[in-house]
Coordinates of C-alpha atoms and ligand atoms in Angstrom, one line a residue:
M1 CA 0.0 0.0 0.0
D2 CA 1.4 3.4 -0.9
M3 CA 1.9 6.3 1.6
A4 CA -1.2 8.2 0.4
S5 CA -3.6 5.3 0.8
T6 CA -2.2 4.4 4.1
L7 CA -2.8 7.9 5.3
A8 CA -6.3 7.9 3.8
L9 CA -7.0 4.6 5.6
A10 CA -5.7 6.0 8.9
L11 CA -7.8 9.1 8.5
A12 CA -10.9 7.1 7.7
F13 CA -10.2 5.0 10.8
L14 CA -9.8 8.1 12.9
S15 CA -13.0 9.7 11.7
F16 CA -14.8 6.4 12.2
F17 CA -13.7 6.3 15.8
A18 CA -14.5 10.0 16.3
A19 CA -18.0 9.4 15.2
E20 CA -18.2 6.3 17.4
A21 CA -17.6 7.9 20.8
K22 CA -18.6 11.5 21.3
I23 CA -18.7 13.9 24.2
V24 CA -22.3 14.8 25.1
E25 CA -22.5 18.0 27.1
H26 CA -25.4 19.4 29.1
T27 CA -25.9 22.3 31.5
F28 CA -28.5 21.7 34.3
H29 CA -29.7 24.9 36.0
V30 CA -31.6 23.6 39.0
G31 CA -34.0 26.2 40.4
N32 CA -37.6 27.1 41.3
L33 CA -40.4 26.6 38.8
T34 CA -44.0 27.4 39.2
Q35 CA -46.5 24.8 38.1
R36 CA -50.2 24.5 38.2
R37 CA -51.7 21.1 38.9
L38 CA -54.9 19.8 40.6
C39 CA -56.4 23.3 40.6
E40 CA -53.5 24.9 42.5
E41 CA -50.3 26.6 41.8
K42 CA -47.1 25.5 43.5
V43 CA -43.3 26.2 43.3
I44 CA -41.3 23.1 42.6
T45 CA -37.5 22.4 42.2
A46 CA -36.8 21.6 38.5
V47 CA -34.0 21.5 36.0
N48 CA -33.8 24.1 33.2
G49 CA -37.4 25.3 33.8
Q50 CA -38.7 21.9 32.6
F51 CA -40.8 19.3 34.4
P52 CA -40.0 16.5 33.9
G53 CA -36.5 17.6 33.3
P54 CA -34.5 17.4 30.0
T55 CA -34.1 14.0 28.3
I56 CA -30.4 13.0 27.9
E57 CA -29.6 11.0 24.8
V58 CA -26.3 9.3 24.2
N59 CA -24.9 6.4 22.3
E60 CA -23.1 3.5 24.1
G61 CA -19.4 4.5 24.4
D62 CA -20.0 8.2 24.7
T63 CA -18.8 10.5 27.5
L64 CA -21.5 12.4 29.3
V65 CA -20.6 15.8 30.8
V66 CA -23.3 17.6 32.8
N67 CA -22.6 20.8 34.5
V68 CA -25.1 21.1 37.4
I69 CA -25.5 24.7 38.5
N70 CA -27.5 24.8 41.8
E71 CA -29.7 27.9 41.7
S72 CA -32.2 26.3 44.1
P73 CA -32.5 27.0 47.8
Y74 CA -31.6 23.4 48.6
N75 CA -28.5 21.2 48.7
M76 CA -28.4 19.3 45.4
T77 CA -26.9 16.2 43.8
I78 CA -27.8 14.3 40.7
H79 CA -27.7 10.6 40.4
W80 CA -27.5 8.8 37.1
H81 CA -29.6 5.9 38.0
G82 CA -28.3 2.6 36.6
I83 CA -25.1 4.0 35.0
F84 CA -22.2 1.7 36.0
Q85 CA -19.8 4.7 36.7
L86 CA -17.0 2.3 36.0
R87 CA -14.0 4.0 37.8
S88 CA -16.0 7.2 38.0
A89 CA -17.7 6.7 41.4
W90 CA -17.2 10.4 42.1
A91 CA -19.9 11.1 39.6
D92 CA -22.5 8.7 41.0
G93 CA -24.3 11.3 43.0
P94 CA -26.0 9.9 46.2
N95 CA -25.7 12.6 48.8
M96 CA -23.0 11.9 51.5
I97 CA -22.4 8.5 50.0
T98 CA -20.2 9.5 47.0
Q99 CA -20.1 13.3 47.4
C100 CA -21.1 16.2 49.6
P101 CA -24.0 18.1 48.2
I102 CA -23.7 21.0 45.7
R103 CA -24.6 24.0 48.0
P104 CA -26.9 26.6 46.7
G105 CA -25.0 28.9 44.4
N106 CA -22.4 26.3 43.6
S107 CA -21.9 23.9 40.7
Y108 CA -20.3 20.5 39.9
V109 CA -19.5 18.9 36.6
Y110 CA -20.5 15.2 36.5
K111 CA -18.3 13.5 33.9
F112 CA -18.4 9.8 33.0
N113 CA -18.3 7.3 30.2
V114 CA -21.4 5.4 29.3
T115 CA -20.0 2.0 28.3
G116 CA -21.3 -1.5 28.2
Q117 CA -24.9 -0.7 28.6
E118 CA -27.8 0.2 26.3
G119 CA -31.5 1.1 26.9
T120 CA -33.5 3.3 29.2
L121 CA -32.2 4.8 32.4
W122 CA -32.9 8.0 34.1
W123 CA -31.4 10.7 36.3
H124 CA -32.8 12.1 39.5
S125 CA -31.8 14.2 42.5
H126 CA -30.4 12.1 45.3
V127 CA -30.9 14.5 48.3
S128 CA -33.9 14.1 50.6
V129 CA -37.2 14.1 48.7
L130 CA -36.2 16.5 45.9
R131 CA -36.3 13.7 43.3
A132 CA -40.1 14.2 43.5
T133 CA -39.7 16.8 40.7
V134 CA -36.0 16.7 39.8
Y135 CA -35.8 13.9 37.3
G136 CA -35.6 13.0 33.6
A137 CA -34.9 10.3 31.1
L138 CA -31.4 9.1 30.1
I139 CA -31.5 7.1 26.9
I140 CA -28.6 5.1 25.7
R141 CA -28.8 3.9 22.1
P142 CA -26.4 1.3 20.6
R143 CA -23.3 2.8 19.0
G144 CA -24.8 2.3 15.5
G145 CA -28.2 3.7 16.6
L146 CA -31.6 2.2 17.2
K147 CA -31.3 -0.2 14.2
D148 CA -28.7 -2.1 16.2
C149 CA -31.1 -3.0 19.0
P150 CA -31.8 -6.8 19.1
F151 CA -35.5 -6.2 18.1
P152 CA -37.2 -4.8 15.0
E153 CA -36.4 -1.2 14.7
P154 CA -39.4 0.9 16.0
D155 CA -40.7 3.9 14.0
H156 CA -40.8 6.2 17.1
E157 CA -39.4 6.3 20.6
V158 CA -41.4 7.8 23.5
P159 CA -40.2 8.4 27.1
I160 CA -43.0 7.7 29.5
L161 CA -42.0 9.0 33.0
L162 CA -44.4 8.0 35.7
G163 CA -44.4 10.1 38.8
E164 CA -46.3 11.4 41.8
W165 CA -47.6 14.9 42.6
W166 CA -48.2 16.5 46.0
K167 CA -50.2 19.7 46.5
A168 CA -48.0 20.5 49.5
D169 CA -44.3 21.4 49.4
V170 CA -42.5 18.1 49.6
V171 CA -39.6 19.4 51.7
E172 CA -42.1 20.7 54.3
L173 CA -43.9 17.3 54.2
D174 CA -40.6 15.6 54.7
N175 CA -39.8 17.7 57.8
Q176 CA -43.3 17.0 59.2
A177 CA -42.8 13.2 58.6
F178 CA -39.6 13.2 60.5
L179 CA -41.2 15.1 63.5
R180 CA -44.1 12.7 63.6
G181 CA -41.7 9.7 63.3
Q182 CA -44.1 8.2 60.7
G183 CA -44.2 7.9 57.0
F184 CA -44.4 10.6 54.4
N185 CA -47.9 11.7 53.4
S186 CA -49.3 9.9 50.4
S187 CA -49.3 11.9 47.1
D188 CA -52.3 13.6 45.7
A189 CA -51.9 12.2 42.2
Y190 CA -49.9 10.0 40.0
T191 CA -48.5 11.5 36.8
I192 CA -47.5 10.5 33.3
N193 CA -44.8 12.8 31.9
G194 CA -45.6 15.3 34.7
Q195 CA -49.4 15.3 34.0
P196 CA -52.1 13.7 36.2
G197 CA -54.6 13.4 33.4
D198 CA -58.3 14.1 33.3
L199 CA -59.6 11.7 35.9
Y200 CA -58.4 14.3 38.4
N201 CA -60.0 17.6 39.1
C202 CA -59.0 20.6 37.0
S203 CA -56.7 18.3 34.9
R204 CA -58.2 18.2 31.4
K205 CA -55.5 20.5 30.3
H206 CA -52.9 18.6 32.3
T207 CA -53.1 15.4 30.3
Y208 CA -50.3 13.9 28.3
K209 CA -51.1 13.0 24.7
L210 CA -49.4 10.6 22.4
K211 CA -50.4 11.0 18.8
V212 CA -49.9 7.8 16.8
V213 CA -50.2 6.7 13.2
S214 CA -51.9 3.4 12.4
G215 CA -49.6 0.6 11.7
K216 CA -46.5 2.2 13.2
T217 CA -44.4 0.7 16.0
Y218 CA -43.6 2.7 19.1
L219 CA -40.8 2.0 21.6
L220 CA -42.2 3.2 24.9
R221 CA -39.5 3.8 27.4
I222 CA -41.4 3.5 30.7
I223 CA -39.6 4.9 33.8
N224 CA -41.0 4.8 37.3
A225 CA -39.8 8.1 38.9
A226 CA -42.5 8.0 41.6
L227 CA -41.2 8.5 45.1
N228 CA -43.2 5.9 46.9
N229 CA -45.4 3.9 44.6
Q230 CA -45.1 0.8 42.4
L231 CA -47.3 1.2 39.4
F232 CA -49.3 -0.9 36.9
F233 CA -49.3 0.6 33.4
K234 CA -51.7 -0.3 30.6
I235 CA -53.0 1.2 27.3
A236 CA -56.6 0.3 26.3
G237 CA -56.9 -1.8 23.2
H238 CA -53.1 -2.4 22.9
N239 CA -50.6 -5.0 23.8
F240 CA -46.9 -4.7 24.6
T241 CA -43.8 -6.6 23.9
V242 CA -41.3 -6.1 26.6
V243 CA -37.8 -5.9 25.1
A244 CA -35.7 -4.5 28.0
V245 CA -35.8 -3.7 31.7
D246 CA -33.3 -1.4 33.5
A247 CA -31.3 -1.0 30.3
S248 CA -30.8 -4.8 29.9
Y249 CA -32.3 -6.6 27.0
T250 CA -34.9 -9.3 27.7
K251 CA -36.3 -12.1 25.6
P252 CA -39.4 -10.6 24.0
Y253 CA -42.3 -10.9 26.5
K254 CA -45.9 -10.2 25.4
T255 CA -48.2 -8.7 28.0
D256 CA -51.1 -6.2 28.2
V257 CA -49.9 -4.9 31.6
V258 CA -46.5 -3.6 32.8
V259 CA -45.5 -3.4 36.4
V260 CA -42.8 -1.0 37.4
S261 CA -41.2 -0.2 40.7
P262 CA -39.6 3.1 41.6
G263 CA -36.2 3.1 40.1
Q264 CA -37.0 0.5 37.4
T265 CA -37.5 1.0 33.7
V266 CA -39.4 -1.1 31.2
D267 CA -39.0 -0.8 27.4
V268 CA -41.9 -2.1 25.4
L269 CA -42.8 -2.2 21.7
M270 CA -46.4 -1.2 21.0
V271 CA -47.9 -1.4 17.5
A272 CA -50.6 1.1 16.8
D273 CA -52.9 -1.7 15.5
A274 CA -56.2 -0.8 17.1
A275 CA -59.2 0.7 15.3
P276 CA -58.5 4.4 14.8
G277 CA -59.8 6.4 17.8
N278 CA -58.7 7.5 21.3
Y279 CA -57.4 5.3 24.0
Y280 CA -56.3 6.0 27.6
M281 CA -52.9 5.0 28.8
A282 CA -53.1 4.6 32.6
A283 CA -50.9 4.2 35.6
S284 CA -52.4 2.9 38.8
P285 CA -50.8 2.0 42.2
Y286 CA -49.6 -1.5 43.1
I287 CA -49.9 -1.6 46.9
S288 CA -48.2 -4.7 48.3
V289 CA -48.7 -3.9 52.0
G290 CA -51.1 -6.0 54.0
P291 CA -54.4 -4.5 55.2
Q292 CA -52.7 -2.3 57.8
G293 CA -51.0 -0.2 55.0
P294 CA -51.1 3.6 55.0
P295 CA -53.7 5.5 52.9
F296 CA -53.0 6.2 49.2
V297 CA -54.8 7.7 46.2
N298 CA -56.6 5.1 44.1
I299 CA -57.2 7.2 40.9
S300 CA -55.2 6.3 37.8
A301 CA -53.0 8.9 36.1
T302 CA -54.0 8.9 32.5
G303 CA -52.7 10.0 29.1
I304 CA -54.4 9.7 25.8
V305 CA -53.2 7.8 22.7
E306 CA -54.8 9.6 19.8
Y307 CA -54.8 8.1 16.3
L308 CA -54.1 10.6 13.6
P309 CA -56.0 12.4 12.2
V310 CA -57.3 13.3 15.7
D311 CA -61.0 12.9 16.1
D312 CA -62.0 14.4 19.5
S313 CA -65.7 13.4 19.1
S314 CA -65.1 10.0 20.6
A315 CA -64.3 9.7 24.3
P316 CA -61.1 7.7 25.1
V317 CA -61.5 4.0 26.0
M318 CA -60.2 3.2 29.5
P319 CA -58.2 0.0 30.2
S320 CA -59.3 -2.2 33.0
M321 CA -56.6 -1.7 35.6
P322 CA -55.6 -4.5 38.1
P323 CA -56.9 -4.0 41.6
F324 CA -54.3 -2.1 43.7
N325 CA -53.4 -5.3 45.7
D326 CA -53.0 -7.5 42.7
T327 CA -49.8 -9.2 43.8
P328 CA -50.3 -12.3 41.5
T329 CA -50.3 -10.0 38.4
A330 CA -47.2 -8.1 39.7
H331 CA -45.4 -11.3 40.5
R332 CA -46.3 -12.9 37.1
F333 CA -44.8 -9.9 35.3
F334 CA -41.7 -9.6 37.6
T335 CA -40.9 -13.4 37.3
N336 CA -41.7 -14.1 33.7
L337 CA -39.0 -11.9 32.3
T338 CA -35.7 -13.5 31.2
G339 CA -32.5 -12.0 29.9
L340 CA -31.5 -11.9 26.3
L341 CA -28.3 -13.8 25.8
K342 CA -26.0 -11.9 23.4
P343 CA -22.5 -12.9 22.4
G344 CA -20.0 -10.9 24.3
K345 CA -22.5 -10.0 27.0
P346 CA -21.7 -11.2 30.6
T347 CA -23.6 -14.2 31.7
V348 CA -24.6 -15.2 35.2
P349 CA -21.6 -16.3 37.3
H350 CA -21.9 -19.9 38.5
R351 CA -19.1 -19.6 41.2
V352 CA -19.9 -17.4 44.2
H353 CA -17.1 -15.9 46.4
E354 CA -19.3 -14.0 48.9
K355 CA -22.7 -15.2 50.1
M356 CA -24.8 -12.8 52.0
F357 CA -28.3 -12.8 53.5
F358 CA -29.9 -9.5 54.1
T359 CA -33.3 -8.9 55.8
V360 CA -35.2 -5.9 54.4
G361 CA -38.1 -4.2 56.1
L362 CA -39.6 -1.7 58.4
G363 CA -39.3 -1.8 62.2
R364 CA -39.8 0.5 65.2
N365 CA -37.5 2.5 67.3
P366 CA -38.2 4.8 70.3
C367 CA -38.9 8.4 69.2
Q368 CA -35.9 10.7 69.3
P369 CA -36.1 13.8 71.4
S370 CA -36.0 16.0 68.3
Q371 CA -39.1 14.2 67.0
T372 CA -41.4 16.5 68.9
L373 CA -44.7 15.3 67.3
C374 CA -43.8 11.6 67.6
N375 CA -46.4 9.6 69.3
R376 CA -44.4 8.2 72.2
T377 CA -46.7 5.3 72.9
R378 CA -46.4 4.0 69.3
Q379 CA -42.7 4.6 68.7
A380 CA -41.2 5.9 65.4
I381 CA -41.0 3.9 62.2
S382 CA -37.5 2.9 61.3
A383 CA -36.3 0.6 58.6
S384 CA -33.3 -1.7 58.4
M385 CA -31.2 -4.2 56.6
N386 CA -29.9 -7.0 58.9
N387 CA -31.2 -4.9 61.8
V388 CA -29.0 -2.0 61.0
S389 CA -30.8 1.3 60.2
F390 CA -28.6 3.3 57.9
E391 CA -27.3 6.6 59.1
F392 CA -25.8 9.0 56.6
P393 CA -22.4 10.4 57.5
T394 CA -22.4 14.2 58.2
T395 CA -18.9 15.5 57.7
V396 CA -17.5 13.7 54.7
S397 CA -18.9 11.3 52.1
L398 CA -18.3 7.6 52.4
L399 CA -16.4 7.6 49.1
E400 CA -14.1 10.4 50.2
A401 CA -13.5 8.7 53.5
H402 CA -12.7 5.4 51.7
F403 CA -10.4 7.1 49.3
K404 CA -8.4 9.0 52.0
G405 CA -8.5 6.1 54.4
A406 CA -10.2 8.4 57.0
N407 CA -11.2 6.7 60.2
G408 CA -14.4 7.1 62.2
V409 CA -16.7 7.8 59.3
Y410 CA -18.0 4.3 58.8
R411 CA -17.6 0.8 60.2
R412 CA -16.8 -2.3 58.1
D413 CA -19.0 -4.6 60.1
F414 CA -22.3 -4.6 58.3
P415 CA -23.7 -8.0 59.3
R416 CA -23.3 -10.8 56.8
R417 CA -26.4 -12.5 58.2
P418 CA -29.4 -11.3 60.3
R419 CA -30.8 -12.7 63.5
V420 CA -32.7 -15.8 62.7
F421 CA -36.5 -15.9 63.3
D422 CA -39.7 -16.5 61.4
Y423 CA -39.3 -13.4 59.1
V424 CA -42.7 -13.2 57.4
N425 CA -45.5 -15.0 59.2
A426 CA -46.1 -12.8 62.2
T427 CA -47.0 -9.4 60.8
G428 CA -47.2 -6.8 63.5
T429 CA -46.9 -9.3 66.4
L430 CA -43.2 -9.9 66.7
P431 CA -41.7 -8.7 70.0
L432 CA -40.6 -5.1 70.0
A433 CA -37.1 -6.2 71.1
L434 CA -36.7 -8.0 67.8
Q435 CA -38.0 -5.1 65.8
T436 CA -35.8 -2.4 67.4
T437 CA -33.0 -1.6 65.0
L438 CA -29.4 -0.5 65.6
K439 CA -28.5 2.8 64.0
G440 CA -25.2 3.0 62.2
T441 CA -23.1 3.7 59.1
R442 CA -21.8 0.3 58.3
V443 CA -20.5 -1.1 55.1
R444 CA -19.6 -4.5 53.7
T445 CA -16.1 -4.6 52.1
V446 CA -15.6 -6.9 49.1
K447 CA -12.6 -7.7 47.0
Y448 CA -12.3 -6.4 43.5
N449 CA -13.9 -8.8 41.1
A450 CA -15.5 -10.9 43.8
T451 CA -18.8 -12.6 42.8
V452 CA -21.4 -11.7 45.4
E453 CA -24.7 -13.5 46.0
I454 CA -27.3 -11.8 48.2
V455 CA -30.5 -13.3 49.4
L456 CA -32.9 -10.4 50.2
Q457 CA -35.5 -11.5 52.7
N458 CA -38.5 -9.3 53.5
T459 CA -39.6 -9.1 57.1
A460 CA -43.0 -8.6 58.7
F461 CA -42.2 -6.5 61.8
V462 CA -44.6 -3.7 60.8
G463 CA -46.1 -5.3 57.7
I464 CA -44.9 -7.3 54.7
E465 CA -44.3 -5.2 51.6
N466 CA -42.5 -5.4 48.2
H467 CA -39.3 -3.3 48.6
P468 CA -37.6 -2.2 45.3
M469 CA -34.0 -2.7 46.3
H470 CA -31.6 -0.7 44.1
L471 CA -27.8 -1.3 43.8
H472 CA -25.6 1.5 42.6
G473 CA -22.6 0.8 40.4
F474 CA -23.7 -2.6 39.1
N475 CA -26.3 -4.6 37.3
F476 CA -27.2 -7.8 38.9
F477 CA -28.7 -11.1 37.8
V478 CA -32.0 -12.0 39.4
V479 CA -31.4 -15.7 40.0
A480 CA -34.6 -16.5 41.9
Q481 CA -37.6 -15.0 43.7
G482 CA -40.3 -16.4 45.9
F483 CA -42.7 -16.0 48.8
G484 CA -42.3 -17.0 52.4
N485 CA -39.1 -17.6 54.4
Y486 CA -36.1 -18.4 52.2
N487 CA -35.2 -22.0 52.2
A488 CA -31.9 -22.6 50.5
T489 CA -32.4 -26.2 49.5
A490 CA -35.8 -25.6 48.0
A491 CA -34.8 -22.3 46.4
K492 CA -31.8 -23.8 44.6
R493 CA -34.1 -25.9 42.5
S494 CA -35.6 -22.7 41.1
F495 CA -32.3 -20.9 40.4
N496 CA -32.1 -19.6 36.8
L497 CA -28.4 -19.9 36.0
V498 CA -29.0 -19.8 32.2
D499 CA -30.8 -16.6 31.2
P500 CA -31.9 -14.7 34.3
Q501 CA -33.1 -11.1 33.9
V502 CA -30.6 -8.4 34.6
R503 CA -31.6 -5.4 36.7
N504 CA -30.4 -2.6 38.9
T505 CA -33.6 -2.5 41.0
I506 CA -35.4 -5.6 42.2
G507 CA -38.9 -5.6 43.7
V508 CA -38.3 -8.2 46.5
P509 CA -41.7 -10.0 46.7
T510 CA -43.9 -8.9 49.5
G511 CA -43.4 -11.4 52.4
G512 CA -40.8 -13.1 50.3
W513 CA -37.3 -13.1 49.0
A514 CA -35.1 -12.7 46.0
V515 CA -31.6 -13.9 45.1
I516 CA -29.3 -11.7 43.2
R517 CA -25.7 -12.1 41.9
F518 CA -23.2 -9.5 40.7
V519 CA -19.5 -9.2 40.1
A520 CA -17.8 -6.4 42.1
N521 CA -15.8 -5.2 39.2
N522 CA -16.1 -1.5 40.1
P523 CA -13.9 0.0 42.8
G524 CA -15.6 2.5 45.1
V525 CA -18.4 2.8 47.6
W526 CA -21.8 1.7 46.3
F527 CA -25.1 2.4 47.9
M528 CA -27.8 -0.2 48.1
H529 CA -31.2 0.9 49.3
C530 CA -34.9 0.7 49.0
H531 CA -36.1 3.0 46.2
L532 CA -39.3 3.8 48.1
D533 CA -38.0 7.2 49.2
A534 CA -39.8 7.1 52.5
H535 CA -38.0 3.8 53.4
L536 CA -34.6 5.2 52.4
E537 CA -35.2 8.0 54.9
F538 CA -36.1 5.5 57.6
G539 CA -32.7 3.8 57.0
L540 CA -33.4 1.0 54.6
A541 CA -30.0 1.1 53.1
M542 CA -26.4 -0.1 53.3
A543 CA -23.3 0.3 51.2
F544 CA -20.6 -1.9 49.6
E545 CA -17.0 -0.9 49.7
V546 CA -15.3 -2.4 46.7
E547 CA -11.6 -2.5 47.0
N548 CA -9.2 -1.5 44.2
G549 CA -8.0 -4.1 41.8
P550 CA -4.3 -4.8 41.2
T551 CA -3.6 -2.2 38.6
A552 CA -4.2 1.5 37.9
D553 CA -6.8 0.4 35.4
T554 CA -8.8 -1.4 38.1
S555 CA -8.4 1.3 40.7
L556 CA -10.5 4.4 41.6
P557 CA -8.8 7.5 40.3
P558 CA -8.7 10.7 42.5
P559 CA -11.7 13.0 42.6
P560 CA -12.1 15.8 40.0
P561 CA -10.8 19.3 40.9
D562 CA -14.3 20.8 41.4
F563 CA -15.5 17.9 43.7
P564 CA -17.9 19.5 46.3
T565 CA -16.6 19.6 49.9
C566 CA -18.8 19.6 53.0
Ligands
C2O1 CU1 -32.4 5.9 41.8 CU2 -29.9 5.6 45.0 O1 -31.1 5.8 43.4

């Protein structure tokens, strides 16, 4: 080959790679925004004057750079939910876990590579309850674009962000909840792309509309951004094919109902193959708590699928939603999904180095003196994993303490196993002594590249409930799920070690258990917590400290220069 063609070839190569991995930049101005919903005006915290916030779109392999400028009155962080943050733990975002918050008037640039994952994720604030309105979609397409997805290329893509709306100020509600030592008030409405829809008062104008063309295929990227509610989602007259969950491809799964826990995403293909007309899409609550559960709104959020040309003369058809306590439907959906095996994609590890057993659930603790409204006869609600109720550090983030080897910030003795008792069959009647939780900031340290298996077991201290457990920094394989007390011998028979679904958030069955496996290939400190925000505040959390690997390439680099300090 002559010089010129060698050069041309080299240039072609260079431009090929330049087009492959790009830098995607965004600026997030976080500040006040006035919105009208449910007949009332209210000031919320939002990004760039948009609610829901801006959709971020990248291709796998890109670098994402987001300058977050905090013009709000609150401390702020942004978490990129489901992003691995491989060797970029400093950009993960949970307040006081990986960083101190961005103070009002300050900014921080989150910078990370998006590699090895494709599909629908999302971003949200990770400070107190601010994620109620500070959230948006994060879409990762394959390097070559949508056509390279392992399913027929859709004609259109539509983010569907499910949320909750409170008439009251959420920060004030949160303060009240703490003083009472009880849960956060239930929301006043569920929302679809920020809109409650016309089953609620004054909401005809606040209804999301999706215009469709007969015969076209739509990729709906459904995200549950609600603070405290798992949701059923349906569209009248239409079926779905699930093709991915939590940005992990699944074998195609046909269903007319989707179940999605806070933190989870579900990608479905929907063909506009109904008779032209108007159809409601609806999101209604899945409440997994027993009869003693707290109150909730039982009105569906709705949007309207309108066939073009729009004909307003016919009222939309409403789908029949599952009853709020329809655990069989939820369980069928959650357990029927399997992962799509793709060459080059990690498969479930068969050898386990670290076996852990974590109980998850609510308990009770004596009211603290500062909880002035707390009912002293009833005690305050507290939540725990293995009887430890997580306390956030106050002076330095766990990740910074880990990196600097600082002492006294956290302990490395998060229990590997809980106290043993009948976890699920004695709702509300277990002795108080058993329910009382220790408070503490304890982590479990694991070696770089260790394979970890965790059995997550729900407890019935206060009431059984499906807890959506989210792990930062990793995807995990959902090896098995079931009801009752975990029995290793019986459970083993149901282990899927071939094509389990891959997730970052698992709804542990109410009064039941789930077994997950992941490879700790990402050095840093990684939060694991219930994605029902109220439960996180009660302490339903722990963290993994993953040690550095043997090389610079497998170690956590130092924090960026603008890293926020406390
Ligand atoms: Cu989506 Cu720790 O959160």
